[in-house]
Coordinates of C-alpha atoms in Angstrom, one line a residue:
X6 CA -20.3 9.8 108.1
X7 CA -18.6 13.1 108.6
X8 CA -19.4 16.9 108.5
X9 CA -16.4 18.2 108.7
X10 CA -14.2 19.3 105.8
X11 CA -10.8 17.3 105.0
X12 CA -8.3 20.4 105.9
X13 CA -4.5 20.4 105.0
X14 CA -1.6 23.0 105.1
X15 CA 0.1 24.3 102.5
X16 CA 3.4 22.7 103.2
X17 CA 4.0 18.9 102.2
X18 CA 7.2 16.9 103.1
X19 CA 8.7 14.3 104.8
X20 CA 8.6 14.5 108.6
X21 CA 6.1 17.0 108.7
X22 CA 4.3 18.0 112.2
X23 CA 1.9 20.7 111.8
X24 CA -0.3 21.8 114.4
X25 CA -4.4 22.4 113.9
X26 CA -6.3 24.5 116.1
X27 CA -9.8 26.1 117.0
X28 CA -10.8 27.9 119.7
X29 CA -14.8 28.0 120.0
X30 CA -17.0 29.4 123.2
X31 CA -19.5 27.2 124.7
X32 CA -22.5 27.9 127.8
X33 CA -24.0 25.0 129.4
X34 CA -23.9 21.0 128.4
X35 CA -24.0 18.1 129.2
X36 CA -22.9 15.9 126.8
X37 CA -20.0 16.0 124.4
X38 CA -18.1 13.9 121.9
X39 CA -15.5 14.2 119.0
X40 CA -15.5 12.0 116.1
X41 CA -11.5 12.4 114.7
X42 CA -9.2 11.3 112.0
X43 CA -6.3 12.5 110.3
X44 CA -3.3 11.6 108.0
X45 CA -1.0 10.1 109.2
X46 CA -1.3 10.0 112.7
X47 CA -2.9 13.1 115.1
X48 CA -2.5 13.7 119.0
X49 CA -6.0 15.9 120.2
X50 CA -5.8 17.6 123.1
X51 CA -8.8 20.1 124.4
X52 CA -7.9 23.3 126.4
X53 CA -4.3 21.7 126.9
X54 CA -5.1 18.4 127.9
X55 CA -4.1 14.9 126.2
X56 CA -7.7 13.0 125.2
X57 CA -6.4 10.5 122.6
X58 CA -4.5 9.8 119.6
X59 CA -4.9 7.6 116.0
X60 CA -6.0 6.5 113.8
X61 CA -5.3 3.1 113.5
X62 CA -3.9 2.8 109.9
X63 CA -6.2 1.4 107.5
X64 CA -6.9 2.1 103.4
X65 CA -8.5 4.9 102.2
X66 CA -11.6 3.1 100.9
X67 CA -12.1 1.4 104.8
X68 CA -10.7 4.6 107.3
X69 CA -10.6 4.4 110.5
X70 CA -11.5 7.0 113.0
X71 CA -11.7 7.5 116.8
X72 CA -14.7 8.8 118.8
X73 CA -13.9 10.8 122.2
X74 CA -16.4 11.9 125.2
X75 CA -14.8 14.8 125.8
X76 CA -17.1 16.6 128.1
X77 CA -14.7 16.6 131.5
X78 CA -12.3 18.2 128.9
X79 CA -14.5 21.3 128.4
X80 CA -15.5 24.7 130.2
X81 CA -18.0 27.0 130.2
X82 CA -16.9 30.0 128.1
X83 CA -13.5 29.6 125.7
X84 CA -12.2 26.6 124.9
X85 CA -9.7 25.3 122.3
X86 CA -9.7 22.0 120.5
X87 CA -5.3 21.5 119.4
X88 CA -4.9 19.0 116.7
X89 CA -0.9 17.6 116.3
X90 CA -0.7 16.1 112.7
X91 CA 2.5 14.3 112.3
X92 CA 2.1 13.4 108.2
X93 CA 5.9 10.9 107.8
X94 CA 6.0 10.7 103.7
X95 CA 7.9 7.5 104.0
X96 CA 7.0 3.9 102.2
X97 CA 6.9 2.0 104.7
X98 CA 5.1 -1.0 106.9
X99 CA 3.7 1.5 109.2
X100 CA 1.4 3.6 107.5
X101 CA -0.1 4.2 103.9
X102 CA 2.2 7.2 103.8
X103 CA 4.3 8.7 100.8
X104 CA 1.4 9.9 98.7
X105 CA 1.4 13.3 99.8
X106 CA -2.0 12.9 101.8
X107 CA -1.9 14.9 105.0
X108 CA -4.7 16.1 107.0
X109 CA -7.4 16.2 109.3
X110 CA -11.0 15.9 109.5
X111 CA -12.9 16.2 112.9
X112 CA -16.7 16.6 114.3
X113 CA -17.9 18.6 117.7
X114 CA -21.2 17.2 119.4
X115 CA -22.5 19.0 122.1
X116 CA -25.9 17.1 123.2
X117 CA -26.2 15.2 120.6
X118 CA -26.2 17.9 118.1
X119 CA -23.4 18.6 115.7
X120 CA -21.8 21.5 117.3
X121 CA -18.8 22.7 114.7
X122 CA -16.2 21.1 112.5
X123 CA -13.5 20.9 110.6
X124 CA -13.1 23.7 107.7
X125 CA -11.1 26.4 107.1
X126 CA -11.9 28.4 109.9
X127 CA -9.8 26.5 111.6
X128 CA -6.2 27.6 111.7
X129 CA -2.6 25.7 111.5
X130 CA 1.1 26.4 111.9
X131 CA 3.9 24.4 111.0
X132 CA 6.0 23.1 113.8
X133 CA 9.8 23.9 112.6
X134 CA 11.7 22.9 115.7
X135 CA 12.0 19.2 113.9
X136 CA 15.3 19.3 112.3
X137 CA 16.2 17.2 109.3
X138 CA 17.1 14.1 110.9
X139 CA 17.9 10.7 109.5
X140 CA 15.3 7.4 109.7
X141 CA 15.8 4.5 112.1
X142 CA 15.1 0.7 111.3
X143 CA 13.4 -0.2 107.9
X144 CA 13.2 3.8 107.2
X145 CA 9.7 3.1 109.7
X146 CA 10.8 6.7 112.0
X147 CA 12.4 9.5 111.8
X148 CA 14.6 10.8 115.0
X149 CA 13.5 13.6 116.8
X150 CA 16.1 15.6 116.5
X151 CA 14.9 19.3 117.5
X152 CA 15.7 22.9 118.2
X153 CA 13.5 24.5 120.7
X154 CA 14.5 28.0 120.1
X155 CA 12.3 27.9 117.0
X156 CA 8.9 28.9 117.9
X157 CA 6.0 27.4 116.3
X158 CA 5.0 29.5 112.4
X159 CA 2.4 32.0 111.5
X160 CA -0.9 31.0 111.9
X161 CA -2.1 30.0 108.4
X162 CA -5.4 28.8 106.7
X163 CA -5.7 25.8 105.6
X164 CA -7.1 24.4 102.7
X165 CA -10.3 22.4 102.2
X166 CA -9.7 19.5 100.2
X167 CA -12.3 16.8 98.6
X168 CA -11.2 13.2 99.4
X169 CA -13.2 10.3 98.5
X170 CA -12.3 8.5 101.8
X171 CA -14.5 6.1 102.8
X172 CA -15.3 4.9 106.9
X173 CA -15.8 2.3 109.0
X174 CA -18.9 2.8 110.2
X175 CA -18.1 2.0 114.1
X176 CA -14.9 4.1 115.6
X177 CA -12.3 1.8 116.2
X178 CA -10.9 1.9 120.3
X179 CA -8.1 4.5 121.2
X180 CA -5.0 3.2 122.6
X181 CA -4.9 3.3 126.6
X182 CA -1.8 5.8 127.9
X183 CA -0.2 5.0 131.0
X184 CA 2.7 7.7 132.1
X185 CA 5.6 5.7 134.1
X186 CA 8.6 7.3 136.3
X187 CA 11.4 5.8 137.7
X188 CA 13.8 7.6 139.8
X189 CA 17.3 8.1 137.6
X190 CA 20.7 7.5 138.5
X191 CA 22.5 10.6 137.6
X192 CA 25.9 11.4 137.3
X193 CA 28.0 14.0 135.8
X194 CA 24.4 15.1 134.6
X195 CA 23.6 12.2 133.4
X196 CA 20.4 10.7 133.7
X197 CA 20.1 7.0 133.6
X198 CA 16.8 5.4 133.8
X199 CA 15.9 1.8 134.1
X200 CA 12.3 0.7 133.9
X201 CA 12.7 -2.6 134.9
X202 CA 11.1 -4.1 131.4
X203 CA 10.9 -3.3 128.2
X204 CA 7.7 -0.9 127.1
X205 CA 6.5 0.1 123.9
X206 CA 6.0 3.9 124.7
X207 CA 6.7 7.7 123.9
X208 CA 9.5 9.8 125.4
X209 CA 8.6 12.8 127.9
X210 CA 11.0 15.1 128.7
X211 CA 11.5 18.7 131.3
X212 CA 14.5 20.0 130.7
X213 CA 15.2 23.5 132.4
X214 CA 18.1 25.1 131.0
X215 CA 19.8 28.7 132.3
X216 CA 20.3 29.7 128.7
X217 CA 19.6 29.4 125.3
X218 CA 21.4 26.8 123.3
X219 CA 22.3 24.3 126.0
X220 CA 21.7 20.8 124.4
X221 CA 20.7 16.9 125.4
X222 CA 21.4 14.0 124.6
X223 CA 18.7 11.1 124.3
X224 CA 19.8 7.1 124.1
X225 CA 17.2 4.0 124.3
X226 CA 17.8 0.8 124.5
X227 CA 16.9 -2.3 125.1
X228 CA 19.5 -3.9 127.1
X229 CA 22.9 -2.5 128.5
X230 CA 26.2 -4.4 126.6
X231 CA 29.1 -5.6 127.9
X232 CA 30.6 -2.8 130.2
X233 CA 27.4 -1.7 131.4
X234 CA 26.7 1.1 129.2
X235 CA 23.3 2.5 127.4
X236 CA 23.2 -0.1 124.2
X237 CA 21.2 2.7 122.0
X238 CA 22.9 1.1 118.7
X239 CA 20.6 -2.3 119.5
X240 CA 20.8 -5.5 117.9
X241 CA 17.8 -5.2 115.9
X242 CA 19.2 -2.2 113.5
X243 CA 17.8 0.8 115.3
X244 CA 20.2 3.9 116.6
X245 CA 18.1 5.5 119.0
X246 CA 20.6 8.9 119.3
X247 CA 18.8 12.0 119.2
X248 CA 19.6 15.7 120.2
X249 CA 17.5 18.5 121.6
X250 CA 18.6 22.1 121.5
X251 CA 16.6 24.1 124.2
X252 CA 15.7 27.3 124.7
X253 CA 16.2 29.2 128.2
X254 CA 13.9 28.0 130.8
X255 CA 11.4 25.0 130.4
X256 CA 11.9 23.2 127.7
X257 CA 9.2 20.1 127.1
X258 CA 9.7 17.4 124.8
X259 CA 7.2 15.0 124.2
X260 CA 8.7 12.8 121.2
X261 CA 5.8 12.5 118.7
X262 CA 6.5 8.8 117.7
X263 CA 7.3 5.7 120.1
X264 CA 9.6 3.3 121.1
X265 CA 10.2 -0.1 122.5
X266 CA 13.0 0.7 125.5
X267 CA 13.9 -0.7 128.7
X268 CA 16.5 1.7 129.6
X269 CA 16.4 6.0 128.8
X270 CA 19.7 8.0 129.3
X271 CA 19.7 11.5 128.9
X272 CA 22.8 13.2 128.8
X273 CA 22.8 17.1 129.3
X274 CA 24.7 20.5 129.4
X275 CA 25.9 22.1 132.3
X276 CA 22.8 24.4 133.4
X277 CA 20.3 21.9 132.7
X278 CA 18.0 19.9 134.6
X279 CA 16.0 16.8 133.3
X280 CA 13.1 15.0 134.9
X281 CA 11.9 12.1 132.9
X282 CA 8.9 9.5 131.8
X283 CA 7.2 7.6 129.6
X284 CA 3.7 7.0 127.9
X285 CA 3.3 3.2 128.0
X286 CA 0.7 2.9 125.0
X287 CA -1.1 -0.5 123.5
X288 CA -4.6 -1.5 122.7
X289 CA -6.7 -1.8 125.4
X290 CA -6.3 -4.5 127.8
X291 CA -6.9 -5.2 131.2
X292 CA -3.9 -6.6 132.6
X293 CA -3.7 -10.0 135.1
X294 CA -1.1 -13.0 135.6
X295 CA -0.8 -16.0 135.0
X296 CA -0.7 -18.4 138.6
X297 CA -0.7 -21.9 137.6
X298 CA 0.8 -24.3 140.1
X299 CA 3.8 -24.5 138.3
X300 CA 6.0 -21.6 138.4
X301 CA 8.4 -22.5 135.5
X302 CA 4.7 -22.3 133.5
X303 CA 3.7 -18.9 135.1
X304 CA 7.5 -17.3 133.9
X305 CA 6.8 -18.3 130.7
X306 CA 2.9 -17.6 130.1
X307 CA 3.6 -14.2 131.7
X308 CA 6.6 -13.2 129.3
X309 CA 4.7 -14.1 126.5
X310 CA 1.5 -12.0 128.1
X311 CA 3.5 -8.9 128.5
X312 CA 4.9 -9.3 124.9
X313 CA 1.6 -9.5 123.6
X314 CA 0.0 -7.0 125.8
X315 CA 2.8 -4.4 124.6
X316 CA 3.0 -5.2 121.8
X317 CA -0.7 -4.9 120.2
X318 CA -1.2 -1.8 119.5
X319 CA -3.5 -0.1 116.4
X320 CA -2.3 -3.3 114.8
X321 CA -0.4 -6.2 115.8
X322 CA 3.5 -5.0 115.5
X323 CA 5.8 -7.9 114.1
X324 CA 8.6 -5.4 116.3
X325 CA 7.7 -1.9 117.8
X326 CA 11.5 -0.8 116.7
X327 CA 12.7 -1.9 113.5
X328 CA 9.7 -2.4 111.0
X329 CA 6.7 -1.7 113.3
X330 CA 4.4 -3.6 110.8
X331 CA 1.5 -6.1 110.9
X332 CA 2.9 -9.5 109.0
X333 CA 0.4 -12.2 108.9
X334 CA 2.4 -14.5 110.2
X335 CA 3.1 -12.4 113.2
X336 CA -0.1 -11.7 113.4
X337 CA -1.6 -15.1 113.5
X338 CA 0.1 -16.0 116.1
X339 CA 0.0 -12.8 118.7
X340 CA -3.8 -11.8 117.4
X341 CA -4.9 -15.1 118.5
X342 CA -3.1 -15.2 121.7
X343 CA -4.7 -11.5 122.4
X344 CA -7.8 -12.7 121.5
X345 CA -7.7 -15.6 124.0
X346 CA -6.3 -12.9 126.7
X347 CA -8.8 -10.6 126.1
X348 CA -11.6 -12.2 124.7
X349 CA -11.6 -9.1 122.7
X350 CA -11.9 -10.1 118.7
X351 CA -12.0 -6.5 117.4
X352 CA -8.4 -6.0 116.5
X353 CA -8.5 -9.8 115.8
X354 CA -10.6 -8.8 112.7
X355 CA -9.6 -5.8 111.5
X356 CA -6.2 -7.7 110.9
X357 CA -8.0 -10.0 109.2
X358 CA -9.6 -7.2 107.1
X359 CA -6.6 -5.4 106.7
X360 CA -5.3 -8.8 104.7
X361 CA -8.1 -9.0 102.9
X362 CA -8.2 -5.1 101.8
X363 CA -4.3 -5.7 100.5
X364 CA -5.8 -6.9 97.4
X365 CA -8.7 -3.7 96.5
X366 CA -5.1 -1.6 97.3
X367 CA -3.1 -3.0 94.8
X368 CA -4.9 -6.6 93.5
X369 CA -2.5 -8.3 95.2
X370 CA -2.6 -10.6 98.8
X371 CA 0.4 -8.6 100.9
X372 CA 2.2 -10.3 103.8
X373 CA 2.0 -7.1 105.5
X374 CA -1.2 -5.0 105.6
X375 CA -2.2 -1.9 106.1
X376 CA 1.0 0.4 104.8
X377 CA 2.6 1.6 101.3
X378 CA 5.3 -1.4 101.9
X379 CA 4.1 -4.3 99.5
X380 CA 5.8 -7.6 99.9
X381 CA 4.1 -11.1 99.4
X382 CA 5.1 -14.0 100.9
X383 CA 3.5 -17.5 100.4
X384 CA 3.4 -19.5 103.7
X385 CA 1.7 -16.0 104.8
X386 CA -1.1 -16.2 101.9
X387 CA -1.4 -19.9 102.3
X388 CA -1.9 -18.8 106.2
X389 CA -4.7 -16.6 105.8
X390 CA -7.5 -19.5 105.2
X391 CA -6.7 -20.7 108.2
X392 CA -6.9 -17.5 110.2
X393 CA -10.0 -16.8 108.6
X394 CA -11.9 -20.4 109.7
X395 CA -10.4 -20.2 113.2
X396 CA -11.7 -16.5 113.7
X397 CA -15.0 -18.0 112.6
X398 CA -14.6 -21.3 115.4
X399 CA -14.5 -18.6 118.1
X400 CA -17.0 -16.2 117.4
X401 CA -19.4 -18.2 114.9
X402 CA -19.3 -14.7 112.9
X403 CA -20.8 -16.3 109.6
X404 CA -21.9 -12.8 107.6
X405 CA -17.7 -11.9 108.3
X406 CA -16.7 -15.7 107.3
X407 CA -19.1 -15.3 103.8
X408 CA -17.3 -11.6 103.1
X409 CA -13.4 -13.6 103.8
X410 CA -14.6 -16.2 101.4
X411 CA -13.7 -14.2 97.6
X412 CA -9.8 -13.8 99.1
X413 CA -9.6 -17.6 100.3
X414 CA -10.8 -18.1 96.8
X415 CA -8.5 -15.1 95.2
X416 CA -5.4 -16.6 97.0
X417 CA -6.1 -20.4 96.4
X418 CA -6.9 -19.2 92.5
X419 CA -4.1 -17.7 92.5
X420 CA -1.6 -20.3 93.7
X421 CA -3.8 -22.9 91.5
X422 CA -2.0 -21.4 88.4
X423 CA 1.4 -23.1 89.7
X424 CA -0.4 -26.5 90.1
X425 CA 1.5 -30.0 87.7
X426 CA -0.8 -32.9 86.7
X427 CA -1.0 -34.0 90.3
X428 CA -1.8 -30.6 91.6
X429 CA 1.3 -30.4 93.7
X430 CA 2.7 -26.7 93.3
X431 CA 6.0 -26.5 91.3
X432 CA 7.8 -23.1 90.5
X433 CA 5.6 -20.9 92.7
X434 CA 8.2 -18.9 93.6
X435 CA 7.0 -15.8 92.7
X436 CA 6.1 -14.7 96.2
X437 CA 8.8 -15.4 99.1
X438 CA 9.1 -19.2 100.1
X439 CA 9.8 -18.7 103.3
X440 CA 9.9 -21.8 105.1
X441 CA 11.4 -20.3 108.6
X442 CA 13.1 -17.4 109.8
X443 CA 16.1 -16.4 110.4
X444 CA 18.1 -19.0 108.1
X445 CA 19.5 -21.2 109.9
X446 CA 16.2 -21.8 112.1
X447 CA 15.3 -24.3 108.9
X448 CA 16.9 -27.3 110.2
X449 CA 18.8 -28.2 106.9
X450 CA 15.8 -27.4 105.0
X451 CA 16.6 -28.1 101.2
X452 CA 14.4 -25.9 98.5
X453 CA 13.4 -27.2 95.0
X454 CA 11.1 -26.3 92.1
X455 CA 8.5 -28.5 94.3
X456 CA 9.1 -28.5 98.1
X457 CA 7.5 -30.2 100.8
X458 CA 6.5 -27.2 103.3
X459 CA 5.1 -25.0 100.4
X460 CA 2.5 -27.8 99.6
X461 CA 1.7 -28.6 102.9
X462 CA 0.6 -24.8 103.3
X463 CA -1.2 -25.4 99.7
X464 CA -3.3 -28.2 101.1
X465 CA -4.0 -26.7 104.1
X466 CA -5.5 -23.6 102.6
X467 CA -7.8 -25.6 100.1
X468 CA -8.9 -27.5 103.3
X469 CA -10.0 -24.4 105.4
X470 CA -11.6 -22.9 102.2
X471 CA -13.5 -26.2 101.9
X472 CA -14.3 -26.0 105.9
X473 CA -15.3 -22.0 105.0
X474 CA -18.1 -23.4 102.0
X475 CA -19.4 -26.3 104.3
X476 CA -19.8 -23.9 107.1
X477 CA -21.5 -21.4 104.5
X478 CA -23.4 -23.9 103.3
X479 CA -22.3 -23.7 99.5
X480 CA -21.7 -27.0 97.4
X481 CA -18.5 -27.2 96.6
X482 CA -15.7 -30.3 94.4
X483 CA -13.6 -31.3 97.0
X484 CA -9.8 -31.3 95.6
X485 CA -8.0 -31.8 99.5
X486 CA -7.9 -35.3 99.6
X487 CA -6.6 -35.7 96.0
X488 CA -4.2 -33.5 96.8
X489 CA -3.2 -35.1 99.7
X490 CA -2.8 -38.4 98.4
X491 CA -0.4 -36.5 95.9
X492 CA 1.5 -34.7 98.5
X493 CA 2.2 -38.3 100.6
X494 CA 3.3 -40.3 97.1
X495 CA 5.4 -36.9 96.4
X496 CA 7.0 -36.4 99.9
X497 CA 6.5 -39.5 102.3
X498 CA 9.5 -42.0 102.3
X499 CA 7.6 -45.1 102.8
X500 CA 11.1 -46.7 104.4
X501 CA 11.8 -43.9 106.9
X502 CA 8.3 -42.9 107.6
X503 CA 9.0 -39.7 107.7
X504 CA 8.2 -36.6 105.2
X505 CA 10.9 -35.5 102.8
X506 CA 11.8 -31.9 102.0
X507 CA 11.6 -32.9 98.3
X508 CA 11.3 -35.4 96.6
X509 CA 14.7 -36.2 94.7
X510 CA 16.2 -35.9 98.0
X511 CA 16.6 -37.6 101.9
X512 CA 16.6 -34.8 103.9
X513 CA 13.5 -35.3 106.5
X514 CA 13.7 -31.7 108.4
X515 CA 11.2 -31.4 111.4
X516 CA 9.4 -28.2 109.0
X517 CA 8.5 -31.1 106.6
X518 CA 7.0 -33.0 109.3
X519 CA 5.5 -31.0 111.4
X520 CA 3.0 -29.0 109.0
X521 CA 1.3 -32.4 108.2
X522 CA 0.5 -33.4 111.5
X523 CA -0.1 -29.2 112.5
X524 CA -3.0 -29.1 109.4
X525 CA -4.2 -32.9 109.5
X526 CA -3.2 -34.0 106.3
X527 CA -1.1 -36.8 108.7
X528 CA -1.6 -38.6 112.1
X529 CA 1.1 -41.0 111.9
X530 CA 2.7 -41.3 115.2
X531 CA 6.1 -41.9 113.8
X532 CA 6.2 -38.5 112.7
X533 CA 5.4 -37.3 116.1
X534 CA 8.1 -39.6 117.9
X535 CA 10.6 -38.2 115.2
X536 CA 9.8 -34.5 116.3
X537 CA 10.2 -35.8 120.0
X538 CA 13.6 -37.3 119.5
X539 CA 14.6 -34.4 116.8
X540 CA 13.3 -31.6 119.3
X541 CA 12.2 -28.0 118.5
X542 CA 14.8 -27.2 115.3
X543 CA 12.9 -24.5 114.5
X544 CA 12.3 -20.4 114.7
X545 CA 10.3 -19.2 117.8
X546 CA 7.1 -18.3 115.4
X547 CA 7.2 -21.9 113.8
X548 CA 7.5 -23.4 117.4
X549 CA 3.7 -23.1 117.4
X550 CA 3.6 -25.7 114.5
X551 CA 5.5 -27.7 116.5
X552 CA 4.0 -27.7 119.9
X553 CA 0.2 -27.8 117.5
X554 CA 1.4 -31.5 115.8
X555 CA 2.5 -33.1 119.3
X556 CA -1.5 -32.4 120.3
X557 CA -2.8 -32.9 117.8
X558 CA -1.3 -36.5 118.0
X559 CA -2.3 -37.0 122.1
X560 CA 1.7 -35.6 122.9
X561 CA 0.5 -32.9 125.2
X562 CA 2.4 -34.3 127.9
X563 CA 5.9 -33.4 125.5
X564 CA 4.6 -30.4 123.9
X565 CA 4.1 -29.1 127.2
X566 CA 7.4 -30.7 128.8
X567 CA 8.9 -28.4 125.3
X568 CA 7.4 -25.6 126.7
X569 CA 9.3 -25.9 130.0
X570 CA 12.5 -26.6 128.1
X571 CA 16.1 -25.2 129.9
X572 CA 17.4 -26.1 126.0
X573 CA 18.8 -23.5 124.0
X574 CA 15.3 -23.4 122.1
X575 CA 13.3 -22.4 124.5
X576 CA 11.4 -19.6 126.5
X577 CA 13.2 -20.0 129.9
X578 CA 16.4 -19.6 127.8
X579 CA 15.2 -16.4 126.8
X580 CA 14.6 -15.6 130.6
X581 CA 17.5 -17.1 131.6
X582 CA 19.0 -14.1 128.9
X583 CA 17.4 -11.4 130.6
X584 CA 14.4 -11.3 128.4
X585 CA 11.2 -9.4 129.9
X586 CA 9.4 -9.7 126.3
X587 CA 9.6 -12.2 124.0
X588 CA 12.6 -12.1 121.4
X589 CA 12.9 -12.3 117.9
X590 CA 15.2 -15.4 118.4
X591 CA 15.6 -18.5 120.4
X592 CA 18.9 -16.1 122.1
X593 CA 20.2 -12.7 121.4
X594 CA 22.8 -14.2 119.6
X595 CA 21.5 -16.7 117.1
X596 CA 20.7 -14.0 114.8
X597 CA 22.4 -11.4 113.4
X598 CA 20.0 -7.9 114.0
X599 CA 17.6 -9.6 116.8
X600 CA 14.9 -8.0 117.9
X601 CA 14.6 -8.4 121.3
X602 CA 10.6 -7.5 121.2
X603 CA 8.8 -10.4 119.2
X604 CA 5.4 -11.4 119.5
X605 CA 5.3 -13.8 117.1
X606 CA 7.0 -16.0 119.8
X607 CA 3.9 -16.6 122.0
X608 CA 2.9 -19.9 121.0
X609 CA 2.6 -20.9 124.6
X610 CA -0.7 -19.0 125.1
X611 CA -2.1 -20.1 122.0
X612 CA -1.2 -24.0 123.2
X613 CA -2.2 -23.3 126.6
X614 CA -5.9 -22.3 125.9
X615 CA -6.2 -24.5 122.6
X616 CA -4.7 -27.7 124.3
X617 CA -3.6 -27.6 127.6
X618 CA -5.7 -25.2 130.0
X619 CA -8.0 -27.9 130.7
X620 CA -4.9 -30.2 131.7
X621 CA -3.3 -28.0 133.8
X622 CA -4.3 -27.2 137.5
X623 CA -3.7 -23.2 138.1

């Protein structure tokens, strides 16, 4: 795939910032492009002009790379490529980091022919201005405390490293980057910026200091506290307070990692002048606003749309602050929402592949991928075949369907080991049985060795595996109807007509009843009536299955009424609490470490396009 060599610095440590560079001369040319990848992440500059960044995270046997048209950045004569490469070194939900694999690979093509490639003739320098810093979130990012008096290290020759990385056949789209400025409120050399809504972004600051050694403090926040101060010690568990020591004169501080923020506060020493902007980043997206005749519906749909737009990075992040990872449950909601909004299936297809590839990575099917953190969630595992078949029904991509069948079988074979004599799962708790999150959103769900929600997911997974095989023309022995019969015998209370959480108890939660309807296991009207009476007593994430259950039983008007509800469990309640992006929970105080940016709440987008679009007049 690449002509170039993988080049790496001799140094290796956590939070390592390396600047690779190469000077070259060009005579007249017409076309120029570069293919580039790195670990963990790069930012590319040509002749000191920003070109792009990446790559999208991936496993080493399915590495992503980017391709850029660079003709407009080049000049006749002397040119310089500069690549800032960051190695994080942490085991978390962000990248495949922590294994000591750091470096860069690149090829430059001029007029269709290879012109230069990464090799030992490049140079590198270490940026020592990044100080030893604590991490934020679930160890997902280092705070960028810096001493800008420290110059770049000496030029060194990189090592050429042999790697068995396998790259994808096609480049992956690079992020869209947009600068945004607002006028600050200044008082006592404190600069306060309100960007009017929350963004996922990098921060760029120009600090002009009258002498070396002056300092600035940088605070970022999703909200203000009760006193109107920037709440940089955020609800979600990230404490965004960073310090920079300045050199004399101009100091350009362009933070490498991204944050989610609405408010930016910079506290400067006397003799320091500040100007700042944010660099908004997301997967390429042609923005628009919903304009139905219902203003409340527009508010809800646009809130969801903005969150999906900004929360779609090189993966579908569960939140861009605390975890920064791609969870399957979150990606099920935000991935299909993104597809409906853009009709671009590339990132959704990549997400599905990422989860399938986790088996090759570690022999287990992971709930968050691709990354070095290994977590398994039974509910998410059993949602995979639904995700695959749903993708196929939208794209008709049969070769991809065939490719994903192995993973669907792998998952169902794993869980079949926990079947009892009637085929239902019992003691299947080696993977976390989530049911819902946070815990107080479970509507009093009663767990047992054999419980309703996990078995509903299992039957849905088996049903979708059978649908996949039918679509591929593969003969199979159906087991879904027998499972449904066992499920009804075990969990359906014949007196109430409702499903119970477990057969030894009498409690009927919303979750035990919405999933059988949403998955087509049952179509009982009594259950739909119960859901309407009981209300949306579930999390923001599970609201999709609640609404889908109503739509499946021809209660679309009732589903719409829940989308437009002003009760506490509603999207309009989030808006009333000041949301500009979706909350992790229905309100700020419903979860102790609530993220105020969580795309998993975008159920109204899916329900609108899947069930309501033709019933609502634009």
